[in-house]
Coordinates of C-alpha atoms in Angstrom, one line a residue:
Chain O
M1 CA 79.3 100.0 70.7
G2 CA 82.7 98.4 71.0
A3 CA 84.6 97.4 74.2
A4 CA 86.4 100.3 75.7
I5 CA 88.3 98.0 78.1
E6 CA 88.9 94.5 77.5
T7 CA 91.0 92.2 79.8
E8 CA 91.5 88.3 79.5
G9 CA 93.4 86.5 82.2
L10 CA 95.2 89.7 83.4
T11 CA 97.5 89.0 86.0
K12 CA 100.0 91.2 88.1
K13 CA 102.6 89.7 90.4
F14 CA 105.3 91.8 92.3
G15 CA 107.8 89.2 93.2
G16 CA 106.0 86.3 95.0
L17 CA 102.8 88.5 95.7
T18 CA 100.0 88.3 93.3
A19 CA 98.3 91.8 93.1
V20 CA 95.8 90.8 90.5
R21 CA 94.9 87.5 89.3
E22 CA 93.3 86.5 85.9
L23 CA 91.1 89.4 85.6
T24 CA 88.7 88.9 82.6
L25 CA 86.7 92.0 82.0
R26 CA 84.8 94.0 79.3
V27 CA 83.7 97.5 79.9
E28 CA 81.7 99.1 76.9
E29 CA 82.0 102.5 75.4
G30 CA 79.8 104.9 77.3
E31 CA 79.7 102.8 80.4
V32 CA 80.2 103.7 84.0
F33 CA 81.7 100.7 85.6
G34 CA 82.6 100.6 89.2
F35 CA 85.2 98.5 90.7
L36 CA 84.7 97.6 94.4
G37 CA 87.0 96.0 96.7
P38 CA 88.8 96.0 100.2
N39 CA 92.2 97.9 100.4
G40 CA 95.0 95.8 98.8
A41 CA 92.4 94.0 96.5
G42 CA 94.4 95.0 93.4
K43 CA 92.2 97.8 92.2
T44 CA 94.8 100.5 91.8
T45 CA 97.1 98.1 90.3
T46 CA 94.5 97.0 87.7
I47 CA 94.1 100.9 86.8
R48 CA 98.0 101.4 86.5
M49 CA 98.3 98.2 84.3
L50 CA 95.4 99.6 82.1
S51 CA 97.0 103.0 81.9
C52 CA 100.4 101.4 81.0
L53 CA 102.0 102.5 84.3
V54 CA 102.9 99.2 85.2
S55 CA 103.6 96.2 83.3
K56 CA 101.4 92.9 83.3
T57 CA 103.0 89.6 84.2
D58 CA 100.4 87.8 82.2
G59 CA 97.2 87.9 80.2
Y60 CA 95.9 90.2 77.6
A61 CA 94.4 93.8 78.1
S62 CA 93.3 96.5 75.5
I63 CA 91.9 100.1 75.7
C64 CA 90.0 101.2 72.8
G65 CA 91.5 98.5 70.7
H66 CA 95.3 99.1 71.8
R67 CA 97.0 96.5 73.4
I68 CA 98.8 97.5 76.8
D69 CA 101.7 95.2 76.2
N70 CA 102.5 96.8 72.7
K71 CA 105.2 99.4 73.4
E72 CA 104.2 101.2 70.1
E73 CA 100.6 101.6 71.3
Q74 CA 101.3 102.6 75.0
L75 CA 101.6 106.4 74.0
S76 CA 98.0 106.0 72.2
I77 CA 96.7 104.4 75.1
R78 CA 98.1 107.2 77.6
R79 CA 96.5 109.6 75.0
A80 CA 93.1 108.1 75.1
V81 CA 93.1 107.8 79.1
G82 CA 92.4 110.2 81.6
I83 CA 93.5 109.5 85.3
L84 CA 92.6 110.6 88.5
P85 CA 94.9 108.8 90.9
E86 CA 94.4 108.2 94.6
N87 CA 96.7 111.1 95.4
V88 CA 95.9 114.0 93.4
G89 CA 99.4 114.9 92.8
L90 CA 99.1 118.7 91.8
Y91 CA 101.8 121.4 91.8
E92 CA 101.1 123.2 94.9
D93 CA 103.3 126.2 93.8
L94 CA 101.4 126.5 90.5
T95 CA 98.0 128.0 90.2
A96 CA 95.0 125.9 89.0
Y97 CA 95.2 127.3 85.6
A98 CA 98.9 126.8 85.1
N99 CA 98.6 123.2 86.5
L100 CA 95.9 122.5 83.9
D101 CA 97.7 124.2 81.1
F102 CA 100.9 122.2 81.9
Y103 CA 99.0 118.9 81.4
G104 CA 97.0 120.1 78.6
K105 CA 100.6 120.6 76.9
M106 CA 101.7 117.1 78.1
Y107 CA 98.6 115.7 76.5
D108 CA 99.2 117.4 73.0
C109 CA 96.2 119.6 73.4
P110 CA 96.3 122.7 70.9
E111 CA 96.1 126.0 72.6
R112 CA 92.5 126.7 71.9
Q113 CA 91.5 123.3 73.1
R114 CA 93.4 123.9 76.3
R115 CA 92.1 127.5 77.0
D116 CA 88.3 126.3 76.3
G117 CA 88.6 123.1 78.0
I118 CA 90.2 124.7 81.3
E119 CA 87.3 127.3 81.1
R120 CA 84.7 124.8 80.6
L121 CA 85.9 122.2 83.2
L122 CA 86.6 124.9 85.9
K123 CA 83.1 126.6 85.4
A124 CA 81.4 123.1 85.7
L125 CA 83.4 122.3 88.9
E126 CA 82.7 125.8 90.4
M127 CA 86.4 126.6 90.5
W128 CA 86.7 129.2 87.6
E129 CA 87.0 132.0 90.0
R130 CA 89.9 130.6 91.8
R131 CA 91.9 129.7 88.6
D132 CA 94.8 132.2 89.4
Q133 CA 95.2 131.0 93.0
L134 CA 97.9 128.6 93.9
V135 CA 96.9 125.2 94.5
G136 CA 98.8 124.9 97.7
T137 CA 96.1 127.4 99.2
F138 CA 93.2 125.0 98.2
S139 CA 91.2 122.5 100.4
K140 CA 91.3 118.9 99.7
G141 CA 87.8 118.9 97.8
M142 CA 89.2 122.0 95.7
K143 CA 92.3 120.1 94.6
Q144 CA 90.3 117.1 94.0
K145 CA 88.3 118.9 91.5
I146 CA 91.3 120.4 89.7
A147 CA 92.6 116.8 89.5
I148 CA 89.2 115.8 88.0
A149 CA 89.6 118.6 85.4
R150 CA 93.2 117.8 84.6
A151 CA 92.0 114.0 83.8
L152 CA 89.2 115.3 81.6
L153 CA 91.0 118.2 80.0
H154 CA 92.4 116.3 76.9
D155 CA 88.8 114.6 76.3
P156 CA 89.9 111.1 76.9
E157 CA 88.0 108.2 75.7
V158 CA 88.4 106.4 79.0
T159 CA 88.5 108.0 82.4
F160 CA 89.9 106.1 85.4
L161 CA 88.8 107.6 88.7
D162 CA 90.6 106.0 91.9
E163 CA 88.7 106.8 94.9
P164 CA 87.6 110.3 93.9
T165 CA 85.4 111.1 96.8
A166 CA 87.4 109.4 99.6
S167 CA 88.1 111.6 102.4
L168 CA 86.2 114.5 101.0
D169 CA 83.5 116.6 102.9
P170 CA 79.9 115.7 102.1
E171 CA 79.5 118.7 100.0
S172 CA 82.7 118.2 98.1
A173 CA 82.0 114.6 97.6
K174 CA 78.3 115.4 96.3
T175 CA 79.9 117.8 93.7
T176 CA 82.2 115.3 92.5
R177 CA 79.3 112.6 92.3
E178 CA 77.1 115.1 90.3
F179 CA 80.0 115.7 88.0
I180 CA 80.4 111.9 87.5
L181 CA 77.0 111.6 86.7
Q182 CA 77.2 114.5 84.2
L183 CA 80.0 112.2 82.6
K184 CA 77.4 109.4 82.5
K185 CA 74.9 111.6 80.8
E186 CA 77.4 112.5 78.3
K187 CA 78.2 108.8 77.6
R188 CA 81.7 109.0 78.4
T189 CA 83.4 105.6 79.6
V190 CA 84.3 105.8 83.4
F191 CA 86.2 103.2 85.4
L192 CA 85.4 104.1 89.0
N193 CA 87.5 102.5 91.9
T194 CA 85.6 103.1 95.0
H195 CA 84.9 102.0 98.5
N196 CA 81.6 103.9 98.6
L197 CA 78.9 101.3 97.8
D198 CA 76.1 104.0 97.9
E199 CA 78.0 105.9 95.3
A200 CA 78.7 102.9 93.1
Q201 CA 75.0 101.8 93.3
R202 CA 73.8 105.4 92.3
I203 CA 76.4 106.0 89.5
C204 CA 77.6 102.9 88.0
D205 CA 76.0 101.0 85.2
R206 CA 77.7 97.9 86.2
I207 CA 79.9 96.8 89.2
G208 CA 82.7 94.3 89.6
I209 CA 83.8 93.3 92.9
M210 CA 87.4 92.5 93.1
K211 CA 89.5 90.7 95.6
T212 CA 92.7 90.1 93.8
S213 CA 90.6 88.4 91.3
L214 CA 87.1 89.2 90.1
V215 CA 84.4 87.8 92.6
A216 CA 81.4 89.0 90.6
V217 CA 80.3 91.4 87.9
G218 CA 77.0 92.8 86.8
S219 CA 74.5 95.6 87.2
P220 CA 73.5 96.1 90.7
E221 CA 70.2 94.4 90.0
E222 CA 71.9 91.5 88.4
L223 CA 74.1 91.1 91.4
R224 CA 71.1 91.1 93.6
A225 CA 69.3 88.5 91.6
S226 CA 72.1 86.3 91.1
L227 CA 73.7 86.3 94.4
W228 CA 70.8 87.0 96.7
G229 CA 67.5 85.9 94.5
H230 CA 64.2 87.3 95.4
K231 CA 62.6 87.4 98.8
T232 CA 59.0 88.2 99.4
V233 CA 58.0 89.3 102.9
I234 CA 54.3 88.8 104.0
H235 CA 53.3 90.7 106.9
V236 CA 50.2 88.9 108.8
V237 CA 48.5 89.2 111.9
R238 CA 49.8 85.9 113.2
V239 CA 51.8 83.2 111.6
S240 CA 50.6 79.7 112.1
D241 CA 51.5 76.3 110.9
A242 CA 48.7 76.3 108.4
L243 CA 50.0 79.4 106.5
I244 CA 53.4 77.9 106.3
G245 CA 51.8 74.5 105.4
A246 CA 49.9 76.3 102.6
L247 CA 53.0 78.1 101.3
K248 CA 55.1 74.5 101.2
S249 CA 52.2 73.0 99.3
L250 CA 52.6 75.4 96.6
G251 CA 56.2 74.5 96.3
F252 CA 58.0 77.2 98.3
E253 CA 60.7 75.4 100.3
K254 CA 62.6 78.3 101.8
I255 CA 60.4 79.9 104.4
E256 CA 61.6 81.7 107.2
T257 CA 59.6 82.9 110.2
V258 CA 60.6 86.4 111.6
G259 CA 58.8 86.9 114.9
D260 CA 55.2 86.0 115.0
D261 CA 53.9 88.0 112.4
K262 CA 56.3 88.1 109.4
L263 CA 57.4 85.3 106.8
V264 CA 60.2 85.6 104.3
I265 CA 59.7 83.4 101.4
D266 CA 62.4 82.5 98.5
V267 CA 60.6 83.2 95.3
G268 CA 61.6 82.7 91.6
D269 CA 59.6 85.2 89.7
P270 CA 57.9 87.8 92.4
D271 CA 55.5 89.1 89.8
A272 CA 53.9 85.6 89.1
D273 CA 54.7 84.0 92.7
N274 CA 53.3 86.9 94.9
P275 CA 49.6 86.9 94.1
A276 CA 49.6 82.9 94.6
I277 CA 51.4 83.3 97.9
V278 CA 48.8 86.1 99.1
G279 CA 45.9 83.8 97.7
A280 CA 47.2 80.9 99.7
V281 CA 47.8 82.6 102.8
V282 CA 44.2 84.0 102.7
R283 CA 42.5 80.7 101.8
A284 CA 44.6 79.2 104.9
G285 CA 43.1 81.8 107.2
G286 CA 45.8 84.3 107.4
E287 CA 45.0 87.9 107.7
V288 CA 47.7 89.8 105.3
R289 CA 48.5 93.2 106.4
F290 CA 51.0 93.9 103.5
V291 CA 53.5 92.5 101.4
T292 CA 57.0 93.6 100.6
E293 CA 60.2 92.6 98.8
L294 CA 63.4 92.2 101.0
R295 CA 65.9 94.0 99.1
P296 CA 69.5 93.5 100.0
T297 CA 71.6 96.6 99.8
L298 CA 75.0 96.5 97.7
E299 CA 76.6 96.4 101.1
D300 CA 75.0 93.2 102.0
I301 CA 76.1 91.6 98.9
Y302 CA 79.7 93.1 98.9
L303 CA 80.0 91.8 102.3
R304 CA 78.8 88.4 101.6
L305 CA 81.1 88.1 98.6
V306 CA 84.2 89.5 100.2
K307 CA 83.7 87.2 103.1
Q308 CA 83.3 84.2 100.7
G309 CA 86.5 85.3 99.0
S310 CA 88.2 85.4 102.5
G311 CA 86.8 81.9 103.3
S312 CA 88.0 80.5 100.2
G313 CA 91.5 81.8 100.6
Chain Y
M1 CA 111.9 111.9 71.4
R2 CA 110.1 115.0 71.2
L3 CA 112.1 117.7 72.5
R4 CA 109.2 120.1 72.8
K5 CA 107.6 117.8 75.2
S6 CA 110.6 117.7 77.6
W7 CA 111.0 121.6 77.3
T8 CA 107.4 121.8 78.4
L9 CA 108.3 119.8 81.6
T10 CA 111.6 121.9 82.1
M11 CA 109.6 125.4 81.7
K12 CA 107.0 123.9 84.4
E13 CA 110.1 122.9 86.8
F14 CA 111.2 126.6 86.2
A15 CA 107.8 127.9 87.2
V16 CA 108.0 125.8 90.4
F17 CA 111.7 126.7 91.1
R18 CA 110.8 130.4 91.0
R19 CA 108.6 130.0 94.1
K20 CA 111.2 127.9 95.9
K21 CA 113.4 130.6 97.6
Y22 CA 116.2 128.3 98.4
I23 CA 116.7 127.3 95.3
I24 CA 116.9 130.9 94.1
Y25 CA 119.3 131.8 96.9
S26 CA 121.4 128.8 96.1
L27 CA 121.5 130.0 92.3
V28 CA 122.4 133.5 93.1
A29 CA 124.6 133.4 96.5
L30 CA 127.0 130.7 95.7
P31 CA 128.3 132.0 92.3
L32 CA 128.3 135.5 93.7
V33 CA 130.1 134.7 96.8
L34 CA 132.7 132.6 95.0
S35 CA 133.2 135.0 92.1
L36 CA 133.9 137.9 94.5
M37 CA 135.5 136.3 97.5
L38 CA 138.3 134.2 95.8
P39 CA 139.8 137.0 93.7
L40 CA 139.3 139.6 96.5
S41 CA 141.2 137.3 98.9
I42 CA 144.2 137.3 97.1
F43 CA 143.9 141.0 96.0
F44 CA 143.9 142.0 99.8
S45 CA 146.5 139.5 100.6
G46 CA 150.2 140.1 100.6
A47 CA 150.6 137.9 97.5
F48 CA 149.2 140.2 95.1
S49 CA 151.9 142.6 95.4
E50 CA 154.8 140.3 96.4
V51 CA 154.7 137.2 93.8
S52 CA 155.7 137.4 90.2
D53 CA 153.2 138.0 87.5
S54 CA 153.4 134.3 86.2
V55 CA 152.7 133.1 89.9
L56 CA 150.0 135.3 90.1
G57 CA 148.4 134.0 86.9
T58 CA 148.9 130.6 88.4
L59 CA 147.1 131.3 91.4
F60 CA 144.1 133.0 89.5
K61 CA 143.7 130.4 86.9
G62 CA 143.8 127.6 89.8
E63 CA 141.1 129.3 91.4
F64 CA 139.2 129.5 88.3
T65 CA 138.6 125.5 88.5
I66 CA 136.1 126.2 91.3
F67 CA 133.6 126.7 88.6
I68 CA 134.0 123.1 87.6
I69 CA 133.0 122.3 91.4
L70 CA 130.2 124.9 91.3
A71 CA 128.7 123.3 88.0
A72 CA 128.5 120.2 89.8
L73 CA 127.5 121.4 93.1
L74 CA 124.3 123.4 92.0
P75 CA 122.3 120.4 90.3
A76 CA 122.4 118.8 93.9
V77 CA 120.2 121.4 95.1
I78 CA 117.9 121.6 92.1
G79 CA 117.9 118.1 91.0
S80 CA 117.2 116.7 94.2
Y81 CA 114.2 118.9 94.4
S82 CA 113.1 118.1 90.9
I83 CA 112.7 114.4 91.4
I84 CA 112.4 113.9 95.3
G85 CA 110.0 117.2 95.4
E86 CA 107.6 115.3 93.1
K87 CA 108.0 112.2 95.1
V88 CA 107.1 113.9 98.4
E89 CA 104.2 115.9 96.7
K90 CA 103.2 112.6 95.0
S91 CA 102.9 114.4 91.7
L92 CA 104.9 111.7 89.8
E93 CA 102.0 109.5 88.8
P94 CA 99.9 111.8 87.1
L95 CA 103.0 113.0 85.3
L96 CA 104.0 109.4 84.4
A97 CA 100.4 108.8 83.1
T98 CA 100.9 111.4 80.4
P99 CA 101.7 110.3 76.7
S100 CA 105.4 111.0 77.0
T101 CA 108.2 108.5 77.0
D102 CA 110.7 107.9 79.9
G103 CA 113.3 109.4 78.0
E104 CA 111.2 112.8 77.2
L105 CA 110.5 112.9 81.0
L106 CA 114.2 112.3 82.1
L107 CA 115.4 114.8 79.7
G108 CA 112.9 117.6 80.9
K109 CA 113.7 116.9 84.4
S110 CA 117.6 116.8 83.7
L111 CA 117.5 120.1 81.5
A112 CA 115.4 121.9 84.6
A113 CA 118.6 120.9 86.7
F114 CA 121.2 121.5 84.0
V115 CA 120.0 124.9 82.5
P116 CA 120.1 127.0 85.7
S117 CA 123.2 125.3 87.2
I118 CA 125.1 126.1 84.2
G119 CA 123.7 129.5 83.7
A120 CA 124.6 130.3 87.3
T121 CA 128.0 128.9 86.8
Y122 CA 128.5 131.1 83.7
A123 CA 127.4 134.1 85.3
G124 CA 129.5 133.6 88.3
A125 CA 132.5 132.9 86.0
G126 CA 131.8 135.9 83.9
L127 CA 132.0 138.2 87.1
F128 CA 135.1 136.1 88.4
I129 CA 136.7 137.1 85.1
A130 CA 135.6 140.8 85.2
V131 CA 136.8 141.1 88.8
V132 CA 140.0 139.4 88.3
D133 CA 140.9 141.1 85.0
G134 CA 139.8 144.5 86.6
L135 CA 142.3 143.8 89.5
T136 CA 145.3 142.5 87.4
Y137 CA 145.2 144.5 84.3
S138 CA 147.2 147.4 85.8
K139 CA 149.7 145.1 87.2
L140 CA 150.2 142.7 84.2
G141 CA 149.5 145.1 81.3
Y142 CA 147.2 142.2 79.7
L143 CA 144.0 140.4 80.3
L144 CA 144.6 137.1 82.2
F145 CA 141.0 135.9 81.0
P146 CA 139.8 134.4 78.8
D147 CA 142.4 132.0 77.9
W148 CA 142.6 128.5 76.6
S149 CA 142.1 126.7 80.0
S150 CA 139.2 129.0 81.1
A151 CA 137.7 128.3 77.8
V152 CA 138.0 124.6 77.9
I153 CA 136.5 124.8 81.6
L154 CA 133.7 126.7 80.6
L155 CA 132.9 124.9 77.3
L156 CA 133.7 121.5 78.1
T157 CA 134.8 120.4 81.8
A158 CA 132.0 122.4 83.5
P159 CA 129.2 121.2 81.5
L160 CA 130.3 117.7 81.6
A161 CA 130.7 117.8 85.5
C162 CA 127.3 119.3 85.6
V163 CA 125.8 116.7 83.5
F164 CA 127.5 113.9 85.7
S165 CA 125.8 115.8 88.8
V166 CA 122.6 115.7 87.3
E167 CA 122.7 112.1 86.4
F168 CA 124.3 111.1 89.9
N169 CA 121.2 113.0 91.4
V170 CA 118.8 111.2 89.5
I171 CA 120.2 108.0 90.8
V172 CA 120.2 109.3 94.2
S173 CA 116.7 110.4 94.0
S174 CA 115.5 106.9 93.2
R175 CA 116.8 105.7 96.7
V176 CA 116.2 108.5 99.0
N177 CA 112.6 110.1 100.2
D178 CA 114.1 113.2 101.7
I179 CA 115.1 116.4 100.1
R180 CA 117.9 117.2 102.4
A181 CA 119.3 113.9 102.5
A182 CA 119.3 113.6 98.7
Q183 CA 121.0 117.1 98.5
Q184 CA 123.6 115.8 101.0
L185 CA 124.3 112.5 99.1
G186 CA 124.3 114.4 95.8
S187 CA 126.8 116.9 96.9
L188 CA 129.3 113.8 97.3
V189 CA 129.7 114.1 93.6
V190 CA 132.1 117.2 94.1
L191 CA 134.5 115.4 95.9
P192 CA 136.6 114.1 92.8
L193 CA 136.4 117.7 91.6
V194 CA 137.3 119.1 94.8
G195 CA 140.6 116.9 94.5
I196 CA 141.5 118.4 91.1
Y197 CA 141.0 121.9 92.8
V198 CA 143.1 121.1 95.5
L199 CA 146.0 119.4 93.3
G200 CA 145.6 122.6 91.1
Q201 CA 146.2 124.9 94.2
T202 CA 148.9 123.0 95.7
G203 CA 150.9 122.9 92.5
T204 CA 150.6 119.0 92.0
L205 CA 148.5 119.5 88.9
T206 CA 149.2 122.1 86.3
I207 CA 145.9 123.6 85.4
D208 CA 146.5 124.1 81.8
A209 CA 144.2 123.3 78.5
Y210 CA 145.8 119.9 77.9
H211 CA 145.1 118.5 81.6
L212 CA 141.7 119.8 81.4
L213 CA 140.9 118.2 78.2
V214 CA 142.1 114.8 79.8
V215 CA 139.8 115.5 82.9
S216 CA 136.9 116.3 80.5
G217 CA 137.5 113.2 78.8
I218 CA 137.2 111.2 82.1
L219 CA 134.0 113.0 82.8
L220 CA 132.7 112.3 79.4
A221 CA 133.2 108.6 80.0
A222 CA 131.7 109.0 83.5
D223 CA 128.7 110.7 81.8
V224 CA 128.0 108.1 79.4
A225 CA 128.3 105.2 81.9
L226 CA 126.0 107.0 84.4
S227 CA 123.4 107.7 81.5
F228 CA 122.7 104.1 81.2
V229 CA 122.3 103.8 85.0
S230 CA 120.2 106.8 85.3
R231 CA 118.0 105.7 82.3
R232 CA 117.6 102.2 83.8
T233 CA 116.6 104.0 87.2
F234 CA 114.3 106.3 85.7
Q235 CA 111.6 104.1 84.2
R236 CA 107.8 104.2 85.0
E237 CA 107.2 101.0 86.7
E238 CA 110.5 101.5 88.8
I239 CA 109.4 104.7 89.8
L240 CA 105.8 103.9 90.9
T241 CA 106.7 100.5 92.5
K242 CA 110.1 101.0 94.0
W243 CA 110.8 104.7 94.6
K244 CA 109.5 104.4 98.1

């Protein structure tokens, strides 16, 4: 599989303000890539640059092999890209069907593809029965579904979703998430801007954390491993100096005592290290109740990275 | 430039306009009132029976220049909605993301303001001509309209004034966030044209085909100049980052 999105040193400045600094990224075909970051981190500007809505200041980027700075290729990029902007931007005085039909025409979809596509997407999003109602009468969640259908109607190679579940009620957010998971099953390339860490963790193959520049990138597991490491928690009846000494003699330097019945130990390879830890504790007279792994949430990782980013400027 | 794409946008605009009552009222009421009120005001005044045939003809021909003003006024109502409305509803970004050029989008938006405006102007002018000819034929013994000057107005001056207004409104829309403010500013475009109407009515300017061709030439030059400005204004990045 090739790269659906590729950037190198991509930079955008608005006057003296740098919105995106030297973004280097590769998103593979069929990948769901989550883009996390606080407000003003440059996520929306990145999407706008990649969909040729705003120009780059510096660096390189391509979508499905088309360079974003090549005027001749920009129409091909727009055709290859489906976009759900932060504001759905539907025509409130048109019906759901008329909205989608208009965009189908603007994306050069033949009539049959438009008709079939609208029916398939509206049925999948449980909006088919409302196709002839004015969008202005819809709830926020319904409008979001129509906007998602609009983004996918021309069968894009890359779909950019900017905060697709933001400010939706839980039920609409769930339907939207399930729909994105369906896109993932269909091996579509999705670039998902989100604040919702749980959503990113559940949906995305890989995650990039952005704060003007890319702070970290990887799968949730890779981010945990590289930024947090592995921590084993051993619950004993009572922590003693003998137990700590036994563990240190095995070479574990980072040992944290929590209360008087819990030890948190930084380990390199849990599969290899945990049996040795349990054995050493038992030999030192400790009574093991149970052993667990301390797994940081994506939120823990995100907050650590964003704070580090703030600290460094 | 693919005209089909621009026309798709224009047709979408028409579908939206059909649900905007104030646009429909403006398109119907203004031409209707002007077409009936102006000839009837002369007919029911003493002037109709008192003045000579040639003065009567001059009066009605002078009034016909109102359709140049109308052609410039109506795009202020439609054009301001067409662009500011999208801005307010935040529907410009998905539209700008479609595989269409800036020129195609600008043309689509401009046609959406131009076609109904010039159509309503022609309908109003047609009604005016019918009313005036109906009122004057028995007195004059010939049809006052159409004549060369009305032909120049309808085929040249009014469309050029309409284009001028559409372009002016695109520029105004880039700087204003409120539909009413855009309409008010956009309406300022008629001021120089009102000047022509007043000069004609006071007899300072003879409203004949020659003078109308001169006015049309000036409008054409202004249209060409404004088209460069409006094209520079209507660019994706400009719209997304500066149209606040």
